[in-house]
Short mmCIF file of C-alpha atoms in Angstrom, two decimals:
data_model
loop_
_atom_site.label_atom_id
_atom_site.label_comp_id
_atom_site.label_asym_id
_atom_site.label_seq_id
_atom_site.Cartn_x
_atom_site.Cartn_y
_atom_site.Cartn_z
CA MET A 226 -32.42 106.43 94.26
CA HIS A 227 -29.46 106.32 91.98
CA PRO A 228 -26.35 106.85 94.09
CA LEU A 229 -23.33 107.41 91.93
CA THR A 230 -21.56 104.37 93.27
CA GLU A 231 -24.25 102.05 92.01
CA GLN A 232 -24.62 103.73 88.66
CA PRO A 233 -23.32 101.61 85.80
CA VAL A 234 -20.76 103.39 83.69
CA ARG A 235 -22.13 103.63 80.16
CA MET A 236 -19.80 104.46 77.35
CA THR A 237 -22.07 106.81 75.48
CA ALA A 238 -20.82 109.82 73.60
CA VAL A 239 -22.51 112.16 76.03
CA ASN A 240 -21.41 110.98 79.45
CA GLU A 241 -17.72 111.79 79.37
CA PRO A 242 -17.10 115.52 79.33
CA PHE A 243 -13.45 116.54 78.82
CA ALA A 244 -12.61 112.81 78.85
CA ASP A 245 -9.39 113.23 76.93
CA PRO A 246 -7.96 116.59 78.02
CA SER A 247 -5.28 117.99 75.75
CA THR A 248 -4.68 121.36 77.42
CA SER A 249 -4.26 122.53 81.02
CA ILE A 250 -7.67 124.20 80.88
CA GLU A 251 -9.32 121.01 79.70
CA GLU A 252 -7.55 119.07 82.44
CA ILE A 253 -8.85 121.56 85.00
CA PHE A 254 -12.39 121.27 83.62
CA ARG A 255 -12.17 117.49 83.68
CA SER A 256 -11.18 117.60 87.34
CA THR A 257 -13.90 120.17 88.13
CA TYR A 258 -16.48 117.87 86.60
CA LEU A 259 -15.26 114.94 88.72
CA VAL A 260 -15.15 116.96 91.95
CA LEU A 261 -18.67 118.33 91.35
CA ARG A 262 -19.95 114.88 90.47
CA ASP A 263 -18.42 113.16 93.48
CA SER A 264 -18.66 115.79 96.21
CA GLY A 265 -21.21 118.34 95.05
CA TYR A 266 -20.76 122.08 95.24
CA ALA A 267 -19.74 121.97 98.90
CA GLY A 268 -16.70 119.92 97.91
CA VAL A 269 -15.40 122.38 95.34
CA SER A 270 -12.18 124.23 96.11
CA ILE A 271 -9.24 125.22 93.95
CA GLN A 272 -7.11 122.86 96.03
CA ARG A 273 -9.36 119.85 95.49
CA ILE A 274 -9.59 120.53 91.78
CA ALA A 275 -5.80 120.89 91.56
CA ASP A 276 -5.39 117.59 93.45
CA ARG A 277 -7.09 115.70 90.63
CA THR A 278 -4.90 117.26 87.91
CA SER A 279 -1.16 117.07 87.19
CA LEU A 280 -1.06 120.83 87.80
CA SER A 281 -0.21 122.98 90.81
CA LYS A 282 -2.68 125.19 92.63
CA SER A 283 -0.79 128.27 91.37
CA THR A 284 -1.26 127.11 87.77
CA LEU A 285 -5.00 127.05 88.40
CA TYR A 286 -4.82 130.59 89.80
CA TYR A 287 -2.88 131.61 86.70
CA HIS A 288 -5.87 130.56 84.57
CA PHE A 289 -8.75 131.54 86.85
CA ASP A 290 -9.32 134.42 89.28
CA ASP A 291 -11.08 132.27 91.84
CA LYS A 292 -13.46 129.38 92.33
CA TYR A 293 -16.42 131.31 90.91
CA ASP A 294 -14.52 132.31 87.80
CA LEU A 295 -13.56 128.68 87.27
CA LEU A 296 -17.09 127.37 87.89
CA MET A 297 -18.61 129.97 85.60
CA GLN A 298 -16.26 129.12 82.73
CA PHE A 299 -16.66 125.43 83.44
CA SER A 300 -20.44 125.63 83.17
CA GLU A 301 -20.25 127.49 79.89
CA GLU A 302 -17.89 124.89 78.49
CA PHE A 303 -19.82 121.96 79.87
CA LEU A 304 -23.13 123.11 78.44
CA SER A 305 -21.55 124.06 75.12
CA TRP A 306 -19.80 120.71 74.92
CA TYR A 307 -22.98 118.87 75.73
CA LEU A 308 -25.18 120.71 73.25
CA GLU A 309 -22.61 120.58 70.46
CA ARG A 310 -22.37 116.85 70.97
CA LEU A 311 -26.12 116.54 70.57
CA VAL A 312 -26.23 118.77 67.49
CA GLU A 313 -23.34 116.83 65.93
CA GLU A 314 -25.12 113.55 66.54
CA TYR A 315 -28.18 114.86 64.71
CA GLU A 316 -26.16 116.50 61.96
CA GLY A 317 -27.44 119.93 62.82
CA ASP A 318 -31.12 118.98 62.79
CA ALA A 319 -32.56 121.51 65.26
CA GLN A 320 -35.90 119.77 65.62
CA GLU A 321 -34.30 116.39 66.37
CA THR A 322 -31.83 117.92 68.81
CA LEU A 323 -34.58 119.68 70.75
CA SER A 324 -36.76 116.55 70.73
CA ARG A 325 -33.90 114.50 72.09
CA LEU A 326 -33.17 117.02 74.85
CA LEU A 327 -36.83 117.01 75.85
CA ASP A 328 -37.03 113.21 75.73
CA ILE A 329 -34.06 112.91 78.06
CA VAL A 330 -35.31 115.38 80.68
CA LEU A 331 -39.07 114.78 80.45
CA LEU A 332 -39.27 111.07 79.60
CA GLY A 333 -35.97 110.08 81.21
CA GLU A 334 -34.76 108.32 78.06
CA ALA A 335 -33.95 109.17 74.46
CA ASP A 336 -35.10 106.87 71.67
CA ASP A 337 -31.63 105.38 71.31
CA GLY A 338 -31.75 104.23 74.93
CA VAL A 339 -29.56 106.94 76.49
CA LEU A 340 -30.91 107.54 79.98
CA PHE A 341 -31.24 110.76 81.94
CA GLU A 342 -28.75 109.38 84.48
CA ASP A 343 -26.19 108.76 81.73
CA VAL A 344 -26.17 112.41 80.79
CA PHE A 345 -26.79 114.15 84.09
CA ALA A 346 -24.83 112.63 86.97
CA PRO A 347 -26.87 112.95 90.19
CA GLY A 348 -23.95 114.69 91.90
CA TYR A 349 -23.87 117.31 89.19
CA ILE A 350 -27.60 117.99 89.43
CA ALA A 351 -27.48 118.15 93.24
CA THR A 352 -24.72 120.72 92.80
CA ILE A 353 -26.84 122.80 90.44
CA LEU A 354 -29.68 122.77 92.98
CA GLU A 355 -27.33 123.66 95.87
CA MET A 356 -25.93 126.58 93.90
CA ARG A 357 -29.42 127.78 93.02
CA ALA A 358 -30.41 127.59 96.69
CA GLN A 359 -27.37 129.67 97.62
CA ALA A 360 -28.12 132.12 94.80
CA VAL A 361 -31.40 133.08 96.46
CA ARG A 362 -29.41 135.14 98.98
CA ASP A 363 -25.83 135.33 97.69
CA GLN A 364 -25.14 137.97 95.05
CA GLU A 365 -22.01 136.36 93.58
CA MET A 366 -23.72 133.00 93.19
CA ARG A 367 -26.75 134.75 91.74
CA THR A 368 -24.63 136.27 89.00
CA TYR A 369 -23.07 132.88 88.33
CA VAL A 370 -26.43 131.12 88.03
CA THR A 371 -27.80 133.91 85.83
CA VAL A 372 -24.86 133.72 83.42
CA THR A 373 -25.03 129.92 83.25
CA ASP A 374 -28.75 130.02 82.47
CA GLU A 375 -28.14 132.67 79.81
CA VAL A 376 -25.52 130.46 78.17
CA MET A 377 -28.03 127.64 78.03
CA ARG A 378 -30.74 129.90 76.57
CA ASP A 379 -28.26 131.30 74.02
CA HIS A 380 -27.59 127.77 72.81
CA LEU A 381 -31.31 127.18 72.43
CA VAL A 382 -31.60 130.50 70.55
CA ALA A 383 -28.84 129.37 68.16
CA LEU A 384 -30.59 126.04 67.58
CA ILE A 385 -33.88 127.77 66.81
CA GLU A 386 -32.18 130.27 64.49
CA ASP A 387 -30.59 127.34 62.63
CA GLY A 388 -34.02 125.74 62.36
CA ILE A 389 -35.55 128.93 60.98
CA GLU A 390 -32.70 129.31 58.49
CA ASP A 391 -32.96 125.78 57.14
CA GLY A 392 -36.75 125.97 56.90
CA THR A 393 -37.56 123.63 59.81
CA PHE A 394 -39.26 126.31 61.87
CA ILE A 395 -41.53 129.21 60.98
CA ASP A 396 -40.31 132.75 61.58
CA VAL A 397 -40.75 132.78 65.37
CA ASP A 398 -38.96 135.04 67.85
CA PRO A 399 -35.94 132.87 68.70
CA GLU A 400 -35.46 134.47 72.15
CA ALA A 401 -39.08 133.96 73.18
CA THR A 402 -39.17 130.39 71.87
CA ALA A 403 -35.89 129.57 73.62
CA SER A 404 -37.30 130.94 76.89
CA VAL A 405 -40.31 128.63 76.72
CA LEU A 406 -38.19 125.60 75.84
CA PHE A 407 -35.77 126.52 78.63
CA VAL A 408 -38.53 126.27 81.24
CA PHE A 409 -39.61 122.87 79.86
CA PHE A 410 -36.00 121.76 79.82
CA GLU A 411 -34.69 123.20 83.09
CA GLY A 412 -37.96 122.63 84.95
CA GLY A 413 -37.93 119.01 83.79
CA LEU A 414 -34.27 118.61 84.71
CA LEU A 415 -34.72 119.95 88.25
CA LEU A 416 -37.96 118.09 88.96
CA ARG A 417 -36.87 114.73 87.54
CA SER A 418 -33.75 114.79 89.71
CA CYS A 419 -35.55 115.02 93.01
CA GLU A 420 -38.82 113.14 92.53
CA GLU A 421 -39.56 109.44 92.95
CA ASP A 422 -42.50 109.28 90.60
CA THR A 423 -41.94 111.05 87.29
CA GLU A 424 -44.66 109.39 85.23
CA TRP A 425 -46.62 112.63 85.23
CA MET A 426 -43.88 114.26 83.12
CA ALA A 427 -44.98 112.33 80.01
CA ALA A 428 -47.89 114.78 79.72
CA VAL A 429 -45.40 117.65 79.81
CA ARG A 430 -43.44 116.00 77.00
CA ASP A 431 -46.65 115.90 74.93
CA ALA A 432 -47.24 119.60 75.57
CA ALA A 433 -43.66 120.43 74.59
CA ASP A 434 -44.17 118.41 71.42
CA ALA A 435 -47.36 120.30 70.62
CA TYR A 436 -45.41 123.52 71.17
CA LEU A 437 -42.66 122.41 68.77
CA GLU A 438 -45.29 121.30 66.26
CA GLU A 439 -46.78 124.80 66.29
CA ILE A 440 -43.49 126.46 65.37
CA LYS A 441 -42.70 123.86 62.71
CA GLN A 442 -42.77 124.89 59.06
CA HIS A 443 -45.58 123.04 57.32
CA GLU A 444 -45.77 122.90 53.52
CA MET B 231 -31.01 140.70 95.88
CA HIS B 232 -33.87 140.79 98.24
CA PRO B 233 -32.58 139.86 101.68
CA LEU B 234 -35.38 139.30 104.08
CA THR B 235 -34.27 142.02 106.40
CA GLU B 236 -34.70 144.71 103.76
CA GLN B 237 -37.99 143.40 102.52
CA PRO B 238 -40.92 145.65 103.38
CA VAL B 239 -43.70 143.88 105.22
CA ARG B 240 -46.80 144.08 103.09
CA MET B 241 -50.14 143.40 104.65
CA THR B 242 -51.61 141.38 101.82
CA ALA B 243 -53.93 138.47 102.35
CA VAL B 244 -51.37 136.04 100.99
CA ASN B 245 -48.23 136.77 102.94
CA GLU B 246 -49.18 135.70 106.42
CA PRO B 247 -49.65 131.95 106.66
CA PHE B 248 -51.04 130.71 109.99
CA ALA B 249 -50.90 134.34 111.18
CA ASP B 250 -53.50 133.85 113.86
CA PRO B 251 -53.03 130.31 115.17
CA SER B 252 -55.94 128.94 117.16
CA THR B 253 -54.70 125.37 117.75
CA SER B 254 -51.39 123.83 118.82
CA ILE B 255 -50.89 122.46 115.33
CA GLU B 256 -51.40 125.89 113.79
CA GLU B 257 -49.00 127.40 116.28
CA ILE B 258 -46.41 124.78 115.32
CA PHE B 259 -46.95 125.47 111.62
CA ARG B 260 -46.64 129.20 112.21
CA SER B 261 -43.32 128.66 113.95
CA THR B 262 -42.15 126.25 111.22
CA TYR B 263 -42.88 128.88 108.60
CA LEU B 264 -40.87 131.49 110.53
CA VAL B 265 -37.90 129.16 111.13
CA LEU B 266 -37.81 128.14 107.45
CA ARG B 267 -38.11 131.74 106.34
CA ASP B 268 -35.40 133.03 108.64
CA SER B 269 -32.88 130.18 108.74
CA GLY B 270 -33.66 127.96 105.78
CA TYR B 271 -33.85 124.21 105.86
CA ALA B 272 -30.51 123.87 107.67
CA GLY B 273 -32.00 125.77 110.59
CA VAL B 274 -34.98 123.49 111.07
CA SER B 275 -35.08 121.33 114.18
CA ILE B 276 -37.91 120.31 116.48
CA GLN B 277 -36.17 122.30 119.24
CA ARG B 278 -35.98 125.50 117.22
CA ILE B 279 -39.57 125.20 116.13
CA ALA B 280 -40.65 124.58 119.74
CA ASP B 281 -38.65 127.65 120.86
CA ARG B 282 -40.90 129.90 118.80
CA THR B 283 -44.12 128.46 120.20
CA SER B 284 -45.63 128.42 123.68
CA LEU B 285 -45.36 124.62 123.56
CA SER B 286 -42.79 122.14 124.82
CA LYS B 287 -40.64 119.96 122.59
CA SER B 288 -42.50 116.88 123.85
CA THR B 289 -45.82 118.41 122.75
CA LEU B 290 -44.37 118.71 119.25
CA TYR B 291 -43.33 115.05 119.38
CA TYR B 292 -46.85 114.18 120.51
CA HIS B 293 -48.19 115.66 117.27
CA PHE B 294 -45.40 114.68 114.83
CA ASP B 295 -43.14 111.62 114.51
CA ASP B 296 -40.09 113.66 113.55
CA LYS B 297 -38.87 116.67 111.62
CA TYR B 298 -39.75 115.13 108.25
CA ASP B 299 -43.27 114.29 109.34
CA LEU B 300 -43.71 117.86 110.53
CA LEU B 301 -42.24 119.38 107.36
CA MET B 302 -44.34 117.15 105.13
CA GLN B 303 -47.57 118.07 106.89
CA PHE B 304 -46.50 121.71 107.02
CA SER B 305 -45.94 121.82 103.26
CA GLU B 306 -49.32 120.28 102.56
CA GLU B 307 -51.00 122.81 104.83
CA PHE B 308 -49.01 125.73 103.52
CA LEU B 309 -49.77 124.99 99.88
CA SER B 310 -53.41 124.25 100.61
CA TRP B 311 -53.75 127.43 102.60
CA TYR B 312 -52.12 129.44 99.86
CA LEU B 313 -54.17 128.03 97.01
CA GLU B 314 -57.44 128.23 98.94
CA ARG B 315 -56.70 131.86 99.65
CA LEU B 316 -56.23 132.52 95.94
CA VAL B 317 -59.38 130.62 94.97
CA GLU B 318 -61.37 132.47 97.63
CA GLU B 319 -60.13 135.80 96.37
CA TYR B 320 -61.32 134.92 92.86
CA GLU B 321 -64.56 133.39 94.09
CA GLY B 322 -63.71 130.01 92.66
CA ASP B 323 -62.83 131.27 89.18
CA ALA B 324 -60.31 128.63 88.04
CA GLN B 325 -59.09 130.60 85.06
CA GLU B 326 -58.42 133.74 87.13
CA THR B 327 -56.73 131.77 89.89
CA LEU B 328 -54.38 130.06 87.46
CA SER B 329 -53.65 133.33 85.66
CA ARG B 330 -52.81 134.98 88.92
CA LEU B 331 -50.48 132.17 89.98
CA LEU B 332 -48.70 132.36 86.63
CA ASP B 333 -48.48 136.17 86.80
CA ILE B 334 -46.84 135.96 90.20
CA VAL B 335 -44.22 133.36 89.31
CA LEU B 336 -43.56 134.29 85.67
CA LEU B 337 -44.04 138.07 85.67
CA GLY B 338 -43.13 138.62 89.32
CA GLU B 339 -46.31 140.59 90.00
CA ALA B 340 -50.05 140.03 89.93
CA ASP B 341 -52.32 142.68 88.44
CA ASP B 342 -53.32 143.93 91.90
CA GLY B 343 -49.69 144.72 92.68
CA VAL B 344 -48.88 141.70 94.84
CA LEU B 345 -45.24 140.85 94.23
CA PHE B 346 -43.54 137.48 93.99
CA GLU B 347 -41.52 138.37 97.10
CA ASP B 348 -44.70 139.07 99.06
CA VAL B 349 -45.92 135.54 98.51
CA PHE B 350 -42.72 133.54 98.43
CA ALA B 351 -40.24 134.61 101.11
CA PRO B 352 -36.67 134.13 99.80
CA GLY B 353 -35.80 132.01 102.82
CA TYR B 354 -38.66 129.68 102.08
CA ILE B 355 -37.66 129.27 98.42
CA ALA B 356 -34.00 128.72 99.33
CA THR B 357 -35.26 126.00 101.68
CA ILE B 358 -37.24 124.34 98.90
CA LEU B 359 -34.13 124.33 96.69
CA GLU B 360 -31.93 122.98 99.49
CA MET B 361 -34.39 120.17 100.14
CA ARG B 362 -34.57 119.35 96.43
CA ALA B 363 -30.76 119.24 96.27
CA GLN B 364 -30.71 116.84 99.22
CA ALA B 365 -33.48 114.74 97.64
CA VAL B 366 -31.20 113.90 94.71
CA ARG B 367 -29.38 111.43 96.96
CA ASP B 368 -31.43 111.08 100.15
CA GLN B 369 -34.37 108.68 99.98
CA GLU B 370 -36.35 110.18 102.89
CA MET B 371 -36.09 113.69 101.46
CA ARG B 372 -36.96 112.36 98.02
CA THR B 373 -40.23 110.95 99.36
CA TYR B 374 -40.94 114.27 101.07
CA VAL B 375 -40.36 116.31 97.91
CA THR B 376 -42.41 113.86 95.82
CA VAL B 377 -45.38 114.06 98.18
CA THR B 378 -45.20 117.86 98.35
CA ASP B 379 -45.15 118.15 94.57
CA GLU B 380 -48.08 115.75 94.33
CA VAL B 381 -50.08 117.87 96.73
CA MET B 382 -49.42 120.91 94.55
CA ARG B 383 -50.43 119.03 91.38
CA ASP B 384 -53.56 117.69 93.11
CA HIS B 385 -54.60 121.26 93.86
CA LEU B 386 -54.09 122.19 90.22
CA VAL B 387 -56.12 119.11 89.20
CA ALA B 388 -58.97 120.25 91.48
CA LEU B 389 -58.86 123.75 90.00
CA ILE B 390 -59.02 122.38 86.45
CA GLU B 391 -61.85 120.01 87.36
CA ASP B 392 -63.78 122.95 88.79
CA GLY B 393 -63.14 124.85 85.58
CA ILE B 394 -64.40 121.96 83.47
CA GLU B 395 -67.47 121.60 85.66
CA ASP B 396 -68.46 125.27 85.46
CA GLY B 397 -67.85 125.40 81.72
CA THR B 398 -64.67 127.50 81.78
CA PHE B 399 -62.49 124.76 80.30
CA ILE B 400 -63.09 122.17 77.63
CA ASP B 401 -63.08 118.51 78.59
CA VAL B 402 -59.30 118.12 78.97
CA ASP B 403 -57.47 115.47 81.01
CA PRO B 404 -57.15 117.29 84.36
CA GLU B 405 -54.03 115.31 85.39
CA ALA B 406 -52.18 116.02 82.15
CA THR B 407 -53.15 119.69 82.15
CA ALA B 408 -52.12 120.06 85.79
CA SER B 409 -48.73 118.50 84.99
CA VAL B 410 -48.03 121.04 82.26
CA LEU B 411 -49.13 123.97 84.44
CA PHE B 412 -47.04 122.58 87.30
CA VAL B 413 -43.85 122.79 85.20
CA PHE B 414 -44.68 126.39 84.20
CA PHE B 415 -45.43 127.17 87.82
CA GLU B 416 -42.66 125.31 89.65
CA GLY B 417 -40.08 125.96 86.92
CA GLY B 418 -40.91 129.66 87.07
CA LEU B 419 -40.81 129.66 90.85
CA LEU B 420 -37.37 128.03 91.06
CA LEU B 421 -35.80 130.05 88.25
CA ARG B 422 -37.16 133.43 89.34
CA SER B 423 -35.76 132.90 92.83
CA CYS B 424 -32.15 132.48 91.76
CA GLU B 425 -31.75 134.67 88.69
CA GLU B 426 -30.87 138.34 88.42
CA ASP B 427 -32.49 138.99 85.09
CA THR B 428 -35.97 137.53 84.74
CA GLU B 429 -37.23 139.61 81.81
CA TRP B 430 -37.05 136.54 79.57
CA MET B 431 -39.84 134.93 81.62
CA ALA B 432 -42.46 137.25 80.09
CA ALA B 433 -42.29 135.10 76.94
CA VAL B 434 -43.00 132.03 79.08
CA ARG B 435 -46.03 133.80 80.56
CA ASP B 436 -47.31 134.37 77.01
CA ALA B 437 -46.87 130.68 76.19
CA ALA B 438 -48.69 129.67 79.39
CA ASP B 439 -51.49 132.04 78.40
CA ALA B 440 -51.71 130.50 74.94
CA TYR B 441 -51.89 127.10 76.63
CA LEU B 442 -54.73 128.22 78.91
CA GLU B 443 -56.49 129.79 75.93
CA GLU B 444 -56.43 126.43 74.12
CA ILE B 445 -58.18 124.62 76.94
CA LYS B 446 -60.72 127.40 77.40
CA GLN B 447 -64.31 126.76 76.46
CA HIS B 448 -65.23 129.01 73.55
CA GLU B 449 -68.88 129.54 72.59
#
């Protein structure tokens, strides 16, 4: 168990999305992140998000059609922010970025000591699972989940294309490779969040490594 | 979208768990399956399950401590039943059984035309996702999810051990191999259930196939 209240706040580069908002949109995203983290998807409403900004509810409706529109744009921004942060940290090294992502979700810790819980707040992951559960039967939520997953895969595609371009990877199909890595990544993310014993995931990390090794350019 | 109500009932061997209950326990499991399928996890209570059996609520409490105990035993039985059915159909061929499982979750259809929706009722999958979301913060649910996932991995371990024994697979570590296949399987299951576009998963099926090919015994 890692209830949010007992989680130590770690000042890593990756655990503070939209920490220093400079525009209304960023302020709204910051608040959305906090509401999702603290109350889960069930707690999300335009009113509640507005309450944690300096803005009025009507300002939020000026920027976003509705809650879904906001959540969809938030997810895109959140994932983009997160992945760009990782890429930046590794100076664009695709292989290192992917390895780090896989370490965090499959081993629970990156080699610099950043923990899974530092990056993925339990409340946020619970929200993702709640939305996925709702998406099984709700068309609007299904579209939302699909778009969010596509954004994530597109980022992986871009990383792999960078790796091909700079000679790190062989000439693989970036879409296909991203799809495989997405299942390792998202599968690991979802399973780690809700299981007590995650030791078994180390074997999955090894398999992901073998997969990356196969697409690596060797002299 | 595939709401249950519009889903055609297909008379395949795999879509009728506990269809012909011959004991009280089986009758309870049958009812549990129907309640989960129709109402999701939120709809589950000992009362509701009793209502769809010929038994009294106190008979249910005679057999199970509480709702969690019932759900935990149900999941074990359901998964065991499902996997045994598959193994039976393939006369114990581990490779074919695994291929079929992966076809169903990653391609959405087995080669005999059985669809993902025939095997995994949307209501049941939504329930699994709801329970996983709850497990992020709830210790009791977390134990339940962990045990259920272990049961699934244990079945995969048994399949791989059979395959090693009969010379289908090389002498791999059954636990490690089962862990990797579990992420392909469970990741595919969760993602297919909540996405609109699942074409990208064909590439994951190819990767799973390459993985199986690597552990296959070649002359």
